[in-house]
Amino acid sequence: LNQQIISGVRNLFLSQSAIPKGADPLMFCLLQGLTHLLPSFKSFPRIPITSLPLSNNQRGILIVEDDEAQLELFRLLLELMGYSNIYQAQDGTEALPILNTRGSEIDLILLNWEMPRMDGLALMRHLAHHSPFTVGVIMESGYPHNDYKREFFRLGTNSVVPIDYLVKPFSLEEFQLEIRVAMEYVRRRKLRQA
């Protein structure tokens, strides 16, 4: 059944684009701005993550996560991936001063949904009205329901770009792919806006 779904999605994409059959689904998503569909491709054999550029240490990532163990784990994983410009906050309230002072340096926010004081959606709503900088957002949540996903993607604006909604638990490979795709997508989007 999974193979049929993947085949159907792949055929749908290929029929709606000028991309030839056999095109790399990762590059298709990057070119079409469909990064939120990437988890659909996780069953494809060997998505060529190596075709994405390696991290540029100057590009910033903000982790907003209230669980200290997960916050530390995400930081360590990002460092292992080559990122060094990593900022951390335990909720949206702590994230705001970081974004106010370092917003131009941050390309991606790895954002938890449910947190004390200011949750992930409240932070996105605030940024939608106050952020002058383009930033991608990957929401990580334990809520797998489509209503939550729709709410997340509905909050996107020109400057606050919902990239994907990762449902916990997710694999290390999926995490690495999402981060690298998101960073490349935001980089390309910023280049188009310049």
PDB file of C-alpha atoms in Angstrom:
ATOM      1  CA  LEU A   1       0.000   0.000   0.000  1.00  0.00           C
ATOM      2  CA  ASN A   2       2.800   2.473   0.894  1.00  0.00           C
ATOM      3  CA  GLN A   3       4.510   1.779  -2.415  1.00  0.00           C
ATOM      4  CA  GLN A   4       1.230   2.460  -4.257  1.00  0.00           C
ATOM      5  CA  ILE A   5       0.780   5.776  -2.443  1.00  0.00           C
ATOM      6  CA  ILE A   6       4.363   6.821  -3.134  1.00  0.00           C
ATOM      7  CA  SER A   7       4.039   5.806  -6.767  1.00  0.00           C
ATOM      8  CA  GLY A   8       0.786   7.772  -7.063  1.00  0.00           C
ATOM      9  CA  VAL A   9       2.308  10.878  -5.463  1.00  0.00           C
ATOM     10  CA  ARG A  10       5.379  10.628  -7.672  1.00  0.00           C
ATOM     11  CA  ASN A  11       3.233  10.236 -10.814  1.00  0.00           C
ATOM     12  CA  LEU A  12       1.048  13.176  -9.768  1.00  0.00           C
ATOM     13  CA  PHE A  13       4.093  15.406  -9.301  1.00  0.00           C
ATOM     14  CA  LEU A  14       5.724  14.339 -12.518  1.00  0.00           C
ATOM     15  CA  SER A  15       2.520  14.804 -14.504  1.00  0.00           C
ATOM     16  CA  GLN A  16       2.166  18.381 -13.197  1.00  0.00           C
ATOM     17  CA  SER A  17       5.674  19.526 -14.025  1.00  0.00           C
ATOM     18  CA  ALA A  18       8.248  19.688 -16.750  1.00  0.00           C
ATOM     19  CA  ILE A  19      10.542  17.476 -14.667  1.00  0.00           C
ATOM     20  CA  PRO A  20      11.337  14.314 -16.632  1.00  0.00           C
ATOM     21  CA  LYS A  21      10.486  10.871 -15.292  1.00  0.00           C
ATOM     22  CA  GLY A  22      13.164   9.626 -12.956  1.00  0.00           C
ATOM     23  CA  ALA A  23      13.775  13.107 -11.570  1.00  0.00           C
ATOM     24  CA  ASP A  24      15.111  13.290  -8.066  1.00  0.00           C
ATOM     25  CA  PRO A  25      12.089  13.906  -5.770  1.00  0.00           C
ATOM     26  CA  LEU A  26      14.201  15.990  -3.381  1.00  0.00           C
ATOM     27  CA  MET A  27      15.256  18.405  -6.088  1.00  0.00           C
ATOM     28  CA  PHE A  28      11.706  18.502  -7.420  1.00  0.00           C
ATOM     29  CA  CYS A  29      10.440  19.605  -4.000  1.00  0.00           C
ATOM     30  CA  LEU A  30      13.163  22.223  -3.675  1.00  0.00           C
ATOM     31  CA  LEU A  31      12.488  23.646  -7.119  1.00  0.00           C
ATOM     32  CA  GLN A  32       8.716  23.690  -6.672  1.00  0.00           C
ATOM     33  CA  GLY A  33       8.701  24.930  -3.066  1.00  0.00           C
ATOM     34  CA  LEU A  34       7.013  21.730  -1.882  1.00  0.00           C
ATOM     35  CA  THR A  35       9.293  20.960   1.021  1.00  0.00           C
ATOM     36  CA  HIS A  36       6.342  20.116   3.250  1.00  0.00           C
ATOM     37  CA  LEU A  37       5.800  17.028   1.078  1.00  0.00           C
ATOM     38  CA  LEU A  38       9.250  15.584   1.648  1.00  0.00           C
ATOM     39  CA  PRO A  39       8.228  13.044   4.309  1.00  0.00           C
ATOM     40  CA  SER A  40       6.117  11.408   1.581  1.00  0.00           C
ATOM     41  CA  PHE A  41       9.383  10.428  -0.050  1.00  0.00           C
ATOM     42  CA  LYS A  42      11.062   8.822   2.946  1.00  0.00           C
ATOM     43  CA  SER A  43      10.424   5.344   1.551  1.00  0.00           C
ATOM     44  CA  PHE A  44      12.205   6.114  -1.712  1.00  0.00           C
ATOM     45  CA  PRO A  45      15.525   4.327  -1.916  1.00  0.00           C
ATOM     46  CA  ARG A  46      18.390   6.624  -1.008  1.00  0.00           C
ATOM     47  CA  ILE A  47      17.263  10.206  -1.358  1.00  0.00           C
ATOM     48  CA  PRO A  48      20.551  11.871  -2.291  1.00  0.00           C
ATOM     49  CA  ILE A  49      20.968  14.074   0.758  1.00  0.00           C
ATOM     50  CA  THR A  50      24.593  14.420  -0.308  1.00  0.00           C
ATOM     51  CA  SER A  51      23.415  16.496  -3.280  1.00  0.00           C
ATOM     52  CA  LEU A  52      22.470  19.279  -0.875  1.00  0.00           C
ATOM     53  CA  PRO A  53      25.150  21.781   0.099  1.00  0.00           C
ATOM     54  CA  LEU A  54      26.855  21.204   3.408  1.00  0.00           C
ATOM     55  CA  SER A  55      26.076  23.614   6.206  1.00  0.00           C
ATOM     56  CA  ASN A  56      27.393  27.135   6.093  1.00  0.00           C
ATOM     57  CA  ASN A  57      28.434  27.940   9.646  1.00  0.00           C
ATOM     58  CA  GLN A  58      27.269  31.543   9.272  1.00  0.00           C
ATOM     59  CA  ARG A  59      23.629  30.594   8.734  1.00  0.00           C
ATOM     60  CA  GLY A  60      21.711  30.531  12.018  1.00  0.00           C
ATOM     61  CA  ILE A  61      19.218  28.106  13.466  1.00  0.00           C
ATOM     62  CA  LEU A  62      17.015  28.864  16.469  1.00  0.00           C
ATOM     63  CA  ILE A  63      15.759  25.898  18.491  1.00  0.00           C
ATOM     64  CA  VAL A  64      12.641  26.678  20.526  1.00  0.00           C
ATOM     65  CA  GLU A  65      11.903  23.692  22.762  1.00  0.00           C
ATOM     66  CA  ASP A  66      10.766  23.533  26.392  1.00  0.00           C
ATOM     67  CA  ASP A  67      12.157  20.040  27.093  1.00  0.00           C
ATOM     68  CA  GLU A  68      15.791  20.616  28.113  1.00  0.00           C
ATOM     69  CA  ALA A  69      16.914  17.130  27.049  1.00  0.00           C
ATOM     70  CA  GLN A  70      15.421  17.566  23.565  1.00  0.00           C
ATOM     71  CA  LEU A  71      16.819  21.078  23.295  1.00  0.00           C
ATOM     72  CA  GLU A  72      20.302  19.747  24.036  1.00  0.00           C
ATOM     73  CA  LEU A  73      19.849  16.776  21.694  1.00  0.00           C
ATOM     74  CA  PHE A  74      18.806  19.032  18.802  1.00  0.00           C
ATOM     75  CA  ARG A  75      21.781  21.321  19.473  1.00  0.00           C
ATOM     76  CA  LEU A  76      24.206  18.382  19.458  1.00  0.00           C
ATOM     77  CA  LEU A  77      22.712  16.946  16.262  1.00  0.00           C
ATOM     78  CA  LEU A  78      22.971  20.316  14.514  1.00  0.00           C
ATOM     79  CA  GLU A  79      26.585  20.684  15.626  1.00  0.00           C
ATOM     80  CA  LEU A  80      27.343  17.204  14.285  1.00  0.00           C
ATOM     81  CA  MET A  81      25.804  18.311  10.976  1.00  0.00           C
ATOM     82  CA  GLY A  82      28.273  21.208  10.882  1.00  0.00           C
ATOM     83  CA  TYR A  83      26.126  24.083  12.146  1.00  0.00           C
ATOM     84  CA  SER A  84      27.711  26.345  14.732  1.00  0.00           C
ATOM     85  CA  ASN A  85      25.455  29.406  14.705  1.00  0.00           C
ATOM     86  CA  ILE A  86      22.800  27.831  16.950  1.00  0.00           C
ATOM     87  CA  TYR A  87      20.514  29.751  19.284  1.00  0.00           C
ATOM     88  CA  GLN A  88      18.261  28.232  21.959  1.00  0.00           C
ATOM     89  CA  ALA A  89      15.089  29.246  23.749  1.00  0.00           C
ATOM     90  CA  GLN A  90      12.728  27.294  25.989  1.00  0.00           C
ATOM     91  CA  ASP A  91       9.552  28.960  24.708  1.00  0.00           C
ATOM     92  CA  GLY A  92       8.340  31.710  22.425  1.00  0.00           C
ATOM     93  CA  THR A  93       8.824  34.370  25.093  1.00  0.00           C
ATOM     94  CA  GLU A  94      12.546  33.542  25.303  1.00  0.00           C
ATOM     95  CA  ALA A  95      12.788  33.343  21.498  1.00  0.00           C
ATOM     96  CA  LEU A  96      11.501  36.888  20.869  1.00  0.00           C
ATOM     97  CA  PRO A  97      14.572  38.808  22.169  1.00  0.00           C
ATOM     98  CA  ILE A  98      16.855  36.449  20.220  1.00  0.00           C
ATOM     99  CA  LEU A  99      14.864  37.076  17.042  1.00  0.00           C
ATOM    100  CA  ASN A 100      14.808  40.827  17.701  1.00  0.00           C
ATOM    101  CA  THR A 101      18.607  41.027  18.017  1.00  0.00           C
ATOM    102  CA  ARG A 102      19.707  38.181  15.714  1.00  0.00           C
ATOM    103  CA  GLY A 103      16.781  37.853  13.290  1.00  0.00           C
ATOM    104  CA  SER A 104      18.827  38.719  10.211  1.00  0.00           C
ATOM    105  CA  GLU A 105      21.252  35.879  11.037  1.00  0.00           C
ATOM    106  CA  ILE A 106      18.597  33.182  11.577  1.00  0.00           C
ATOM    107  CA  ASP A 107      17.384  31.219   8.570  1.00  0.00           C
ATOM    108  CA  LEU A 108      15.474  28.474  10.369  1.00  0.00           C
ATOM    109  CA  ILE A 109      13.456  27.968  13.524  1.00  0.00           C
ATOM    110  CA  LEU A 110      13.030  24.443  14.848  1.00  0.00           C
ATOM    111  CA  LEU A 111       9.858  25.037  16.839  1.00  0.00           C
ATOM    112  CA  ASN A 112       7.966  22.929  19.335  1.00  0.00           C
ATOM    113  CA  TRP A 113       4.186  23.216  19.277  1.00  0.00           C
ATOM    114  CA  GLU A 114       3.272  23.075  22.957  1.00  0.00           C
ATOM    115  CA  MET A 115       5.316  25.132  25.428  1.00  0.00           C
ATOM    116  CA  PRO A 116       4.619  27.235  28.520  1.00  0.00           C
ATOM    117  CA  ARG A 117       4.032  30.995  28.312  1.00  0.00           C
ATOM    118  CA  MET A 118       4.163  31.329  24.498  1.00  0.00           C
ATOM    119  CA  ASP A 119       3.647  28.202  22.384  1.00  0.00           C
ATOM    120  CA  GLY A 120       4.860  27.615  18.842  1.00  0.00           C
ATOM    121  CA  LEU A 121       1.729  28.882  17.096  1.00  0.00           C
ATOM    122  CA  ALA A 122       1.620  32.047  19.187  1.00  0.00           C
ATOM    123  CA  LEU A 123       5.233  32.731  18.239  1.00  0.00           C
ATOM    124  CA  MET A 124       4.426  32.204  14.551  1.00  0.00           C
ATOM    125  CA  ARG A 125       1.438  34.570  14.796  1.00  0.00           C
ATOM    126  CA  HIS A 126       3.650  37.207  16.393  1.00  0.00           C
ATOM    127  CA  LEU A 127       6.371  36.809  13.751  1.00  0.00           C
ATOM    128  CA  ALA A 128       3.817  36.985  10.939  1.00  0.00           C
ATOM    129  CA  HIS A 129       3.053  40.576  11.988  1.00  0.00           C
ATOM    130  CA  HIS A 130       6.441  41.721  13.297  1.00  0.00           C
ATOM    131  CA  SER A 131       9.296  39.937  11.530  1.00  0.00           C
ATOM    132  CA  PRO A 132      11.080  41.924   8.809  1.00  0.00           C
ATOM    133  CA  PHE A 133      13.309  38.920   8.029  1.00  0.00           C
ATOM    134  CA  THR A 134      12.537  35.763   6.079  1.00  0.00           C
ATOM    135  CA  VAL A 135      12.757  32.677   8.260  1.00  0.00           C
ATOM    136  CA  GLY A 136      11.768  29.076   7.663  1.00  0.00           C
ATOM    137  CA  VAL A 137       9.967  27.108  10.365  1.00  0.00           C
ATOM    138  CA  ILE A 138       9.927  23.391  11.032  1.00  0.00           C
ATOM    139  CA  MET A 139       7.301  22.539  13.625  1.00  0.00           C
ATOM    140  CA  GLU A 140       8.040  19.468  15.730  1.00  0.00           C
ATOM    141  CA  SER A 141       5.115  18.086  17.647  1.00  0.00           C
ATOM    142  CA  GLY A 142       3.571  15.018  19.172  1.00  0.00           C
ATOM    143  CA  TYR A 143       0.220  15.917  17.605  1.00  0.00           C
ATOM    144  CA  PRO A 144      -0.186  13.949  14.362  1.00  0.00           C
ATOM    145  CA  HIS A 145      -3.673  15.239  13.506  1.00  0.00           C
ATOM    146  CA  ASN A 146      -4.222  17.014  10.193  1.00  0.00           C
ATOM    147  CA  ASP A 147      -6.017  19.909  11.921  1.00  0.00           C
ATOM    148  CA  TYR A 148      -2.770  20.831  13.703  1.00  0.00           C
ATOM    149  CA  LYS A 149      -0.811  20.596  10.463  1.00  0.00           C
ATOM    150  CA  ARG A 150      -3.321  22.749   8.592  1.00  0.00           C
ATOM    151  CA  GLU A 151      -3.186  25.399  11.328  1.00  0.00           C
ATOM    152  CA  PHE A 152       0.614  25.462  11.130  1.00  0.00           C
ATOM    153  CA  PHE A 153       0.716  25.875   7.347  1.00  0.00           C
ATOM    154  CA  ARG A 154      -2.110  28.432   7.416  1.00  0.00           C
ATOM    155  CA  LEU A 155       0.075  30.784   9.480  1.00  0.00           C
ATOM    156  CA  GLY A 156       2.672  31.185   6.744  1.00  0.00           C
ATOM    157  CA  THR A 157       3.446  34.638   5.344  1.00  0.00           C
ATOM    158  CA  ASN A 158       6.062  36.074   2.981  1.00  0.00           C
ATOM    159  CA  SER A 159       8.518  36.341   5.846  1.00  0.00           C
ATOM    160  CA  VAL A 160       7.498  33.349   8.005  1.00  0.00           C
ATOM    161  CA  VAL A 161       7.697  30.237   5.846  1.00  0.00           C
ATOM    162  CA  PRO A 162       6.278  26.952   7.201  1.00  0.00           C
ATOM    163  CA  ILE A 163       8.641  24.318   5.831  1.00  0.00           C
ATOM    164  CA  ASP A 164       7.403  21.118   7.424  1.00  0.00           C
ATOM    165  CA  TYR A 165       5.545  19.578  10.339  1.00  0.00           C
ATOM    166  CA  LEU A 166       7.563  16.764  11.932  1.00  0.00           C
ATOM    167  CA  VAL A 167       5.597  14.368  14.120  1.00  0.00           C
ATOM    168  CA  LYS A 168       7.513  12.996  17.102  1.00  0.00           C
ATOM    169  CA  PRO A 169       9.128  10.556  17.214  1.00  0.00           C
ATOM    170  CA  PHE A 170      11.048  10.973  13.972  1.00  0.00           C
ATOM    171  CA  SER A 171      14.219   9.340  12.729  1.00  0.00           C
ATOM    172  CA  LEU A 172      17.667  10.891  12.751  1.00  0.00           C
ATOM    173  CA  GLU A 173      17.811  10.559   8.955  1.00  0.00           C
ATOM    174  CA  GLU A 174      14.490  12.391   8.587  1.00  0.00           C
ATOM    175  CA  PHE A 175      15.686  15.146  10.935  1.00  0.00           C
ATOM    176  CA  GLN A 176      18.928  15.644   9.012  1.00  0.00           C
ATOM    177  CA  LEU A 177      17.117  15.695   5.678  1.00  0.00           C
ATOM    178  CA  GLU A 178      14.535  18.198   6.897  1.00  0.00           C
ATOM    179  CA  ILE A 179      17.178  20.569   8.271  1.00  0.00           C
ATOM    180  CA  ARG A 180      19.326  20.523   5.154  1.00  0.00           C
ATOM    181  CA  VAL A 181      16.358  20.879   2.811  1.00  0.00           C
ATOM    182  CA  ALA A 182      14.926  23.721   4.890  1.00  0.00           C
ATOM    183  CA  MET A 183      18.213  25.609   5.043  1.00  0.00           C
ATOM    184  CA  GLU A 184      18.689  25.297   1.279  1.00  0.00           C
ATOM    185  CA  TYR A 185      15.086  26.295   0.582  1.00  0.00           C
ATOM    186  CA  VAL A 186      15.344  29.435   2.736  1.00  0.00           C
ATOM    187  CA  ARG A 187      18.711  30.303   1.175  1.00  0.00           C
ATOM    188  CA  ARG A 188      17.202  30.103  -2.316  1.00  0.00           C
ATOM    189  CA  ARG A 189      14.129  32.056  -1.254  1.00  0.00           C
ATOM    190  CA  LYS A 190      16.297  34.846   0.186  1.00  0.00           C
ATOM    191  CA  LEU A 191      18.325  34.967  -3.020  1.00  0.00           C
ATOM    192  CA  ARG A 192      15.124  35.420  -5.042  1.00  0.00           C
ATOM    193  CA  GLN A 193      14.017  38.243  -2.738  1.00  0.00           C
ATOM    194  CA  ALA A 194      17.345  40.083  -2.916  1.00  0.00           C
TER     195      ALA A 194
END
